[in-house]
Short mmCIF file of C-alpha atoms in Angstrom, two decimals:
data_model
loop_
_atom_site.label_atom_id
_atom_site.label_comp_id
_atom_site.label_asym_id
_atom_site.label_seq_id
_atom_site.Cartn_x
_atom_site.Cartn_y
_atom_site.Cartn_z
CA MET A 144 22.89 35.64 131.54
CA SER A 145 25.90 37.69 132.45
CA ILE A 146 26.02 40.72 134.69
CA GLU A 147 26.56 43.82 132.63
CA LYS A 148 28.99 46.34 133.95
CA LYS A 149 27.71 49.88 134.19
CA PRO A 150 29.15 51.52 131.08
CA THR A 151 31.37 54.43 131.62
CA ALA A 152 31.38 57.42 129.48
CA PRO A 153 34.29 57.37 127.06
CA SER A 154 37.05 59.63 127.82
CA LEU A 155 39.78 61.38 125.82
CA GLU A 156 41.74 61.95 128.98
CA PRO A 157 44.22 59.12 128.36
CA PHE A 158 44.97 60.39 124.90
CA LYS A 159 45.17 64.05 125.75
CA LYS A 160 48.91 64.35 125.62
CA LYS A 161 49.08 62.39 122.44
CA LEU A 162 46.39 64.63 120.89
CA GLU A 163 48.38 67.61 121.72
CA VAL A 164 51.41 66.40 120.15
CA ILE A 165 49.39 65.52 117.05
CA GLN A 166 47.92 68.93 116.99
CA ARG A 167 51.20 70.62 117.33
CA ARG A 168 52.72 68.64 114.55
CA SER A 169 49.82 68.97 112.21
CA PHE A 170 51.14 72.07 110.51
CA LEU A 171 54.26 70.24 109.53
CA LYS A 172 52.37 67.33 108.17
CA LYS A 173 50.53 69.78 106.08
CA SER A 174 53.87 71.16 105.11
CA LEU A 175 54.89 67.95 103.60
CA SER A 176 53.87 68.62 100.11
CA ILE A 177 54.66 66.35 97.09
CA GLY A 178 57.41 68.90 96.39
CA ALA A 179 59.06 68.18 99.76
CA LEU A 180 58.85 64.48 99.12
CA SER A 181 60.50 64.71 95.80
CA LEU A 182 63.31 66.64 97.30
CA LEU A 183 63.93 64.04 99.94
CA SER A 184 65.12 61.43 97.49
CA GLY A 185 65.60 58.27 99.38
CA CYS A 186 63.03 59.18 102.10
CA THR A 187 59.81 57.49 102.33
CA LEU A 188 56.49 58.72 103.78
CA LYS A 189 57.46 57.16 107.18
CA ASP A 190 60.09 59.80 107.60
CA GLU A 191 57.54 62.56 107.76
CA ASP A 192 58.05 62.87 111.44
CA ALA A 193 61.80 63.08 111.04
CA VAL A 194 61.33 66.03 108.74
CA ASP A 195 58.96 67.70 111.18
CA LYS A 196 61.53 67.27 113.89
CA ILE A 197 64.27 68.79 111.85
CA LEU A 198 62.21 71.83 110.99
CA TRP A 199 61.13 72.25 114.62
CA ALA A 200 64.81 71.92 115.75
CA MET A 201 65.89 74.43 113.22
CA SER A 202 63.34 76.90 114.24
CA GLN A 203 64.52 76.63 117.76
CA TRP A 204 68.12 77.10 116.66
CA ASN A 205 66.89 80.21 114.74
CA ASP A 206 65.43 81.34 118.04
CA ARG A 207 68.73 81.25 119.67
CA VAL A 208 70.57 82.83 116.65
CA GLN A 209 67.99 85.67 116.76
CA SER A 210 68.43 86.19 120.45
CA PHE A 211 72.11 86.42 119.87
CA LEU A 212 71.60 88.86 117.00
CA PHE A 213 69.32 91.13 118.92
CA SER A 214 70.92 94.10 120.30
CA PRO A 215 69.11 95.84 123.14
CA ASP A 216 69.98 99.33 122.25
CA LYS A 217 69.63 99.12 118.43
CA LEU A 218 66.63 101.23 117.57
CA ALA A 219 64.15 100.57 114.85
CA LYS A 220 63.82 103.29 112.19
CA THR A 221 61.30 105.96 112.79
CA TYR A 222 59.27 107.80 110.28
CA THR A 223 57.52 111.12 109.72
CA GLU A 224 53.77 111.77 109.99
CA ALA A 225 53.66 112.08 106.23
CA GLU A 226 54.91 108.55 105.80
CA ILE A 227 52.09 107.02 107.88
CA THR A 228 50.15 104.31 106.01
CA ASN A 229 46.57 105.30 105.83
CA PRO A 230 44.23 103.59 106.42
CA PHE A 231 46.33 101.14 108.56
CA PRO A 232 45.72 97.57 107.44
CA PHE A 233 43.68 95.44 109.79
CA ASN A 234 45.10 91.94 110.43
CA ALA A 235 44.21 89.15 112.80
CA TYR A 236 43.48 85.61 112.69
CA TYR A 237 39.70 86.37 112.07
CA GLU A 238 37.75 88.84 109.89
CA GLU A 239 37.65 92.56 110.84
CA ILE A 240 33.89 92.39 111.82
CA PHE A 241 34.82 89.87 114.52
CA ALA A 242 37.31 92.22 116.20
CA PRO A 243 36.24 92.35 119.89
CA ILE A 244 34.86 95.74 121.37
CA VAL A 245 36.19 96.13 124.93
CA ASP A 246 34.53 98.53 127.24
CA GLY A 247 37.34 100.89 128.23
CA GLU A 248 35.65 102.27 131.26
CA ASN A 249 35.35 98.94 133.08
CA TYR A 250 38.61 97.70 131.65
CA ARG A 251 41.08 96.23 134.02
CA LEU A 252 44.43 94.95 133.04
CA ALA A 253 45.18 91.66 134.97
CA LEU A 254 48.71 91.04 136.13
CA SER A 255 50.17 87.58 137.09
CA GLY A 256 53.33 85.63 137.54
CA LYS A 257 56.63 86.93 138.77
CA ILE A 258 55.38 90.48 139.51
CA GLU A 259 55.38 92.21 142.96
CA ASP A 260 52.41 94.46 142.64
CA LYS A 261 49.60 92.39 140.97
CA LYS A 262 46.83 94.74 141.50
CA SER A 263 44.89 95.02 138.27
CA ARG A 264 45.27 98.39 136.47
CA SER A 265 42.51 100.54 134.90
CA LEU A 266 43.24 102.76 131.70
CA GLU A 267 43.32 105.82 133.99
CA ASP A 268 46.10 104.20 136.16
CA LEU A 269 48.06 103.58 132.94
CA ARG A 270 47.49 107.16 131.82
CA LEU A 271 49.21 108.44 134.81
CA LEU A 272 52.54 106.81 133.75
CA PRO A 273 54.95 108.60 131.41
CA GLN A 274 53.59 108.58 127.83
CA ILE A 275 55.60 108.72 124.43
CA SER A 276 54.58 108.15 120.85
CA GLN A 277 56.45 106.74 118.00
CA ILE A 278 56.02 106.17 114.22
CA THR A 279 57.53 102.79 113.06
CA ARG A 280 57.18 100.14 110.50
CA HIS A 281 55.00 97.19 111.35
CA VAL A 282 56.31 94.17 109.44
CA CYS A 283 53.81 91.28 108.90
CA VAL A 284 55.08 87.64 108.77
CA GLU A 285 53.28 87.59 105.40
CA GLY A 286 55.71 89.97 104.04
CA TRP A 287 53.74 93.23 103.88
CA SER A 288 54.57 96.20 105.95
CA ALA A 289 52.85 99.42 106.97
CA VAL A 290 53.94 102.47 108.84
CA GLY A 291 51.85 103.44 111.87
CA LYS A 292 51.87 105.68 114.97
CA TRP A 293 51.34 104.39 118.48
CA GLY A 294 51.49 106.06 121.81
CA GLY A 295 51.59 105.01 125.37
CA VAL A 296 53.91 103.79 128.19
CA PRO A 297 57.42 102.55 127.49
CA PHE A 298 57.20 98.88 128.53
CA HIS A 299 60.41 98.86 130.56
CA LEU A 300 58.91 101.81 132.80
CA PHE A 301 55.68 99.72 133.12
CA LEU A 302 57.56 96.64 134.14
CA GLN A 303 59.43 98.68 136.68
CA TYR A 304 56.43 100.13 138.00
CA ILE A 305 54.57 96.97 138.65
CA GLY A 306 57.79 95.37 140.16
CA ALA A 307 58.18 92.70 137.59
CA ASP A 308 61.06 90.27 137.93
CA ILE A 309 63.28 91.44 135.04
CA THR A 310 65.52 88.54 135.52
CA ALA A 311 62.79 86.37 134.43
CA LYS A 312 62.96 84.99 130.84
CA TYR A 313 59.46 85.77 129.27
CA VAL A 314 56.61 88.03 129.31
CA GLY A 315 53.33 86.57 128.14
CA PHE A 316 50.08 88.25 126.90
CA GLN A 317 46.47 87.23 126.97
CA CYS A 318 43.82 89.02 124.91
CA ALA A 319 40.18 89.69 124.67
CA ASP A 320 40.01 87.78 121.37
CA LYS A 321 41.57 84.59 122.88
CA TYR A 322 44.85 85.47 121.13
CA TRP A 323 47.89 85.12 123.08
CA THR A 324 51.64 85.50 122.57
CA SER A 325 54.93 85.89 124.52
CA ILE A 326 58.21 87.68 124.15
CA ASP A 327 61.66 87.37 125.63
CA MET A 328 62.68 89.64 128.52
CA GLN A 329 65.47 91.49 126.61
CA THR A 330 62.82 92.53 123.82
CA ALA A 331 60.41 93.54 126.66
CA LEU A 332 63.02 95.97 127.99
CA HIS A 333 63.88 97.41 124.69
CA PRO A 334 63.38 101.12 124.73
CA GLN A 335 60.88 101.22 121.93
CA THR A 336 58.73 98.50 123.21
CA LEU A 337 55.45 100.19 124.17
CA LEU A 338 52.42 99.60 126.24
CA VAL A 339 49.95 101.19 123.66
CA LEU A 340 46.97 103.43 124.63
CA ASP A 341 46.81 105.52 121.56
CA PHE A 342 45.98 103.72 118.21
CA PRO A 343 46.11 104.33 114.60
CA GLY A 344 42.98 105.17 112.84
CA LYS A 345 40.08 107.48 113.56
CA SER A 346 39.26 108.48 117.07
CA GLY A 347 36.84 105.83 118.54
CA GLU A 348 38.06 103.15 116.04
CA THR A 349 38.71 100.15 118.38
CA LYS A 350 39.78 97.52 115.79
CA TYR A 351 43.47 98.17 116.31
CA GLY A 352 43.70 96.84 119.73
CA PHE A 353 41.65 99.14 122.09
CA PRO A 354 42.01 99.56 125.00
CA LEU A 355 45.58 98.05 125.31
CA LYS A 356 48.17 96.79 122.83
CA VAL A 357 51.81 96.00 123.07
CA ARG A 358 53.79 97.52 120.19
CA ILE A 359 57.15 95.85 119.59
CA PRO A 360 58.99 97.41 116.49
CA THR A 361 61.74 94.79 116.81
CA LYS A 362 59.39 91.89 116.23
CA LEU A 363 57.07 90.74 113.49
CA GLY A 364 53.37 91.99 113.54
CA PHE A 365 51.97 88.82 115.04
CA LYS A 366 54.18 89.29 118.14
CA ASN A 367 52.39 92.60 118.85
CA PRO A 368 49.31 91.50 120.84
CA LYS A 369 46.09 93.58 120.61
CA PHE A 370 43.26 93.81 122.84
CA VAL A 371 45.53 92.76 125.81
CA THR A 372 43.66 91.79 129.08
CA GLU A 373 46.56 90.17 130.98
CA ILE A 374 50.17 90.38 131.35
CA PHE A 375 52.29 87.81 133.02
CA VAL A 376 56.02 87.26 133.67
CA THR A 377 57.35 83.73 133.70
CA ASN A 378 60.45 81.39 133.21
CA ASP A 379 58.45 78.92 131.26
CA ASN A 380 58.03 79.86 127.61
CA PRO A 381 54.14 80.42 127.20
CA GLY A 382 54.40 80.04 123.32
CA GLY A 383 51.57 81.62 121.46
CA TYR A 384 48.57 81.23 119.11
CA TRP A 385 50.52 81.16 115.80
CA GLU A 386 53.80 79.95 117.48
CA LYS A 387 52.25 76.69 118.52
CA GLN A 388 51.19 76.17 114.97
CA GLY A 389 54.73 76.44 113.60
CA TYR A 390 55.62 80.17 113.26
CA ASN A 391 58.98 80.92 114.63
CA TRP A 392 58.78 81.97 118.29
CA PHE A 393 61.38 84.59 118.51
CA SER A 394 60.38 86.32 115.14
CA GLY A 395 62.52 89.34 115.60
CA SER A 396 63.01 91.84 112.91
CA MET B 141 91.72 77.75 79.64
CA LEU B 142 90.15 76.77 76.30
CA GLN B 143 92.74 78.27 74.11
CA LYS B 144 95.57 75.97 75.13
CA THR B 145 93.58 72.69 75.64
CA PRO B 146 92.01 71.36 72.46
CA SER B 147 94.79 68.96 71.93
CA ASN B 148 95.30 68.27 75.59
CA ARG B 149 91.68 67.55 76.08
CA THR B 150 91.97 64.01 74.61
CA ILE B 151 95.20 63.09 76.37
CA ASN B 152 93.73 61.55 79.43
CA HIS B 153 90.09 60.27 79.27
CA ARG B 154 90.23 59.13 82.85
CA ARG B 155 91.12 62.53 84.26
CA ILE B 156 88.65 64.09 86.67
CA ILE B 157 86.88 67.00 84.93
CA HIS B 158 84.80 68.06 87.96
CA PRO B 159 86.66 68.03 91.19
CA LEU B 160 85.07 66.08 94.03
CA PHE B 161 84.63 69.30 96.08
CA VAL B 162 82.69 70.98 93.24
CA ARG B 163 80.57 67.94 92.78
CA ILE B 164 79.60 67.70 96.39
CA THR B 165 78.79 71.35 96.79
CA HIS B 166 77.06 71.38 93.57
CA TRP B 167 74.46 68.75 94.54
CA ILE B 168 73.94 70.05 98.03
CA ASN B 169 73.54 73.47 96.37
CA ALA B 170 71.02 72.07 93.75
CA TYR B 171 68.93 70.73 96.74
CA ALA B 172 69.24 73.96 98.77
CA ALA B 173 68.52 76.35 96.03
CA ILE B 174 65.48 74.36 94.73
CA ALA B 175 64.09 74.14 98.20
CA MET B 176 64.67 77.87 98.82
CA LEU B 177 62.95 78.68 95.49
CA MET B 178 59.93 76.52 96.11
CA SER B 179 59.47 77.69 99.68
CA GLY B 180 60.13 81.14 98.58
CA MET B 181 57.31 81.08 96.09
CA ARG B 182 54.94 79.97 98.83
CA ILE B 183 56.06 82.87 101.04
CA TYR B 184 55.52 85.29 97.97
CA ASN B 185 51.89 83.97 97.56
CA ALA B 186 51.06 85.01 101.26
CA SER B 187 51.44 88.64 100.21
CA PRO B 188 52.11 88.94 96.36
CA LEU B 189 53.93 91.75 95.11
CA PHE B 190 52.26 91.66 91.66
CA GLU B 191 48.97 90.51 90.29
CA PHE B 192 49.80 86.83 90.18
CA LYS B 193 50.55 83.96 92.56
CA PHE B 194 52.61 80.87 91.97
CA PRO B 195 50.79 77.57 91.41
CA ALA B 196 50.67 75.74 94.69
CA GLU B 197 51.99 72.61 93.09
CA LEU B 198 55.23 74.36 92.49
CA THR B 199 55.69 75.34 96.16
CA LEU B 200 56.99 73.76 99.26
CA GLY B 201 55.74 73.99 102.80
CA GLY B 202 51.93 73.52 102.39
CA TRP B 203 51.21 76.86 104.05
CA LEU B 204 53.09 80.00 105.10
CA ALA B 205 54.30 78.64 108.43
CA GLY B 206 55.67 75.41 106.73
CA ALA B 207 57.19 77.46 103.95
CA LEU B 208 58.91 79.73 106.29
CA SER B 209 60.20 76.79 108.35
CA TRP B 210 61.66 75.35 105.28
CA HIS B 211 63.10 78.57 104.04
CA PHE B 212 64.79 79.45 107.46
CA ALA B 213 66.14 75.93 107.89
CA VAL B 214 67.49 75.46 104.32
CA MET B 215 68.98 78.92 104.26
CA TRP B 216 71.78 77.59 106.65
CA LEU B 217 72.51 74.73 104.30
CA LEU B 218 72.55 77.10 101.29
CA VAL B 219 74.83 79.69 103.01
CA ILE B 220 77.23 77.32 104.55
CA ASN B 221 77.68 75.28 101.43
CA GLY B 222 77.84 78.47 99.40
CA ILE B 223 80.63 79.84 101.58
CA ALA B 224 82.48 76.49 101.28
CA TYR B 225 82.15 76.59 97.50
CA LEU B 226 83.31 80.13 97.26
CA LEU B 227 86.43 79.67 99.48
CA TYR B 228 87.27 76.58 97.48
CA GLY B 229 86.71 78.51 94.24
CA ILE B 230 88.91 81.27 95.24
CA PHE B 231 91.81 79.46 96.89
CA SER B 232 91.95 76.35 94.58
CA GLY B 233 92.07 78.57 91.51
CA HIS B 234 88.90 77.04 90.33
CA PHE B 235 87.24 80.37 89.62
CA ILE B 236 90.39 81.75 87.80
CA ARG B 237 90.77 78.71 85.79
CA LYS B 238 87.27 78.01 84.71
CA MET B 239 85.13 81.15 85.04
CA LEU B 240 86.84 84.45 85.23
CA ASN B 241 88.41 84.22 81.73
CA ILE B 242 85.46 86.02 80.34
CA GLY B 243 87.47 89.20 79.51
CA ALA B 244 87.32 90.91 76.32
CA ILE B 245 90.89 90.22 75.44
CA SER B 246 90.67 86.57 75.84
CA ALA B 247 87.36 86.56 73.98
CA TYR B 248 88.77 88.41 71.07
CA ARG B 249 92.04 86.43 70.84
CA ASN B 250 90.13 83.21 70.89
CA ILE B 251 87.07 84.32 68.95
CA LYS B 252 87.27 81.41 66.53
CA LEU B 253 87.95 78.86 69.17
CA GLU B 254 85.22 80.31 71.14
CA MET B 255 82.66 80.18 68.43
CA LYS B 256 83.66 76.48 67.68
CA TYR B 257 83.45 75.51 71.26
CA LEU B 258 80.69 78.05 72.23
CA LEU B 259 78.17 75.28 73.09
CA LEU B 260 80.59 72.39 73.61
CA HIS B 261 79.72 70.73 76.95
CA GLY B 262 81.02 67.84 78.84
CA THR B 263 84.66 68.59 78.55
CA GLY B 264 85.25 69.95 82.07
CA GLU B 265 85.92 73.34 80.42
CA TYR B 266 83.17 75.87 80.79
CA ASN B 267 82.25 77.39 77.52
CA VAL B 268 81.82 81.16 77.34
CA ILE B 269 78.05 81.19 77.85
CA GLN B 270 78.51 78.77 80.90
CA ARG B 271 81.17 80.97 82.34
CA LEU B 272 78.96 84.16 81.99
CA LEU B 273 75.86 82.22 83.50
CA TYR B 274 77.77 80.79 86.41
CA VAL B 275 79.41 84.11 87.38
CA LEU B 276 76.02 85.76 87.07
CA VAL B 277 74.23 83.20 89.30
CA ILE B 278 76.92 83.28 91.97
CA TRP B 279 76.43 87.13 92.23
CA ASP B 280 72.68 86.47 92.13
CA VAL B 281 72.91 84.14 95.20
CA VAL B 282 75.06 86.81 96.94
CA LEU B 283 72.36 89.36 96.27
CA LEU B 284 69.59 86.98 97.46
CA PHE B 285 71.67 86.49 100.61
CA PHE B 286 71.92 90.21 101.43
CA SER B 287 68.40 91.12 100.45
CA GLY B 288 67.35 88.17 102.35
CA LEU B 289 69.25 89.35 105.44
CA ALA B 290 67.46 92.87 105.02
CA LEU B 291 64.00 91.19 105.01
CA TRP B 292 64.81 88.76 107.87
CA LYS B 293 66.24 91.41 110.17
CA PRO B 294 65.40 94.96 108.96
CA VAL B 295 66.11 96.24 112.40
CA GLN B 296 69.19 94.38 113.46
CA PHE B 297 70.71 94.59 109.92
CA GLN B 298 69.56 98.17 109.33
CA ARG B 299 72.57 99.03 107.34
CA ILE B 300 71.92 96.31 104.83
CA ALA B 301 68.30 97.10 104.72
CA ASP B 302 69.09 100.72 104.01
CA PHE B 303 71.59 99.67 101.20
CA MET B 304 68.87 97.74 99.65
CA GLY B 305 66.66 100.99 99.72
CA GLY B 306 64.55 99.96 102.66
CA TYR B 307 62.50 97.00 103.60
CA GLU B 308 59.90 97.32 100.79
CA GLN B 309 62.40 97.71 98.13
CA ALA B 310 64.36 94.79 99.61
CA ARG B 311 61.23 92.64 98.92
CA TYR B 312 61.43 93.58 95.22
CA ILE B 313 65.23 92.79 94.98
CA HIS B 314 64.77 89.49 96.64
CA PHE B 315 61.90 88.77 94.24
CA TYR B 316 63.87 89.59 91.17
CA GLY B 317 66.88 87.74 92.51
CA MET B 318 64.62 84.66 92.73
CA VAL B 319 63.32 85.20 89.29
CA ILE B 320 66.89 85.13 87.94
CA LEU B 321 67.71 82.14 89.95
CA GLY B 322 64.59 80.30 88.65
CA LEU B 323 65.50 81.29 84.99
CA PHE B 324 69.10 80.10 85.55
CA ILE B 325 67.88 76.63 86.87
CA LEU B 326 65.53 76.35 83.91
CA ILE B 327 68.31 77.01 81.32
CA HIS B 328 71.00 75.03 83.25
CA VAL B 329 68.80 71.90 83.80
CA SER B 330 67.39 71.89 80.24
CA ILE B 331 70.97 72.09 78.70
CA ALA B 332 72.19 69.35 81.20
CA PHE B 333 69.39 67.08 79.97
CA ALA B 334 69.90 68.03 76.41
CA VAL B 335 73.64 67.38 76.29
CA LYS B 336 74.35 63.68 76.84
CA GLY B 337 76.63 62.68 79.69
CA THR B 338 76.75 66.02 81.49
CA ILE B 339 74.53 64.85 84.41
CA LYS B 340 76.45 61.58 84.73
CA SER B 341 79.81 63.30 84.78
CA MET B 342 78.55 65.74 87.43
CA PHE B 343 78.33 62.59 89.69
CA THR B 344 81.36 60.53 88.55
CA GLY B 345 83.55 63.58 87.77
CA ARG B 346 84.79 61.82 84.71
CA LEU B 347 83.98 61.97 80.99
CA THR B 348 81.52 59.47 79.83
CA LYS B 349 82.15 57.17 76.76
CA SER B 350 79.90 59.11 74.53
CA GLN B 351 81.55 62.38 75.54
CA ILE B 352 84.91 60.90 74.70
CA ALA B 353 83.78 59.65 71.45
CA LYS B 354 82.36 63.00 70.55
CA LEU B 355 85.63 64.77 71.61
CA GLU B 356 87.59 62.51 69.51
CA ARG B 357 85.44 63.27 66.53
CA ASN B 358 86.25 67.06 66.99
#
């Protein structure tokens, strides 16, 4: 008879890093259709990873190019009330019925990272700041576009007000629907980037991001987070929900 | 030019009918254009402009993010290669010699010759239909490039977007440009397969034996 060791619970811990890499890459695996293979004459299935790497590297190169093309004072076109798309399309990574409903009265915006005044803010606090409204075109990564009206605090004023370190590279957003995304500081400081308190749709309609959204007319739709619960400033690129699956990070327009 | 070459054509069978530069840029372009077309169809499917989608088997990328990654990676290849080809075409005289003699006068003067050689392929000379199609497709790619810029950067390249009639209209222009490119590829590839030797000579640059035999019969 031999002495049995006490069995330990199996753990994924040692593989965690590898699993993450696999997850991150899975989209590009999917992207390797037969069509792609037939184009890569001379390449075998084993080169799948090489193709992934090239596409990721090109996406990062495109981030740099877009950052270079971005001009801090070039304004997105604005439209008239008559040009507003009505009803404004709802779009998220889930169906409309799953859109979170956040209690505005007890809502507090959390602040973290390279920010001097990290006190959380209520909607009332944010209403005390200067408000503007603008009508701009929302361009979705899928191709469609819609004109909408958003109102709120110019984001650069807000960053100034909370004492954000504007020499930092990134501003990240966490949302009530578990969505997250991040933008570059120069886009955050763009005069049309808006901390949104007034939304499209009928009054009382919350699905467009109530109580807080960030509207960025110089970026594709998915870079405009809704139901924002936390804003943070950092030097490490936080990525985002879609970005980590393979959508281009900068996604400027 | 066609009019002065029927006799010259058979002088040197070993001569290069497709310059090396044209051959290299042609095959890079073939890869890039097809990859752009296939990934473009997948991007179209994410938000179709009309009541149809392209069959998934014809598309590249697997899903929208994959298709966009392909499209925005291969666009560099298409543009850099395209610029190299255009510069070569302009400065080497390739365009003037082989394509831009579409003019009414030259067509009128050489109408008989043109009729005789209308569909003659594999001589290194472009027949009149080829010339028309090649000039058309070059302008089509230029149109795809600018409408593509308008879609990629409607704010930063606002002037181009305005010139295209705005973001939404640029989508239609880019789409029709893709249709023209797709039709061109269909015609171009079917003829290349139908006329013996043309594909081989696009690699070797030289006439094949069957082409030489055919030319000598003429």
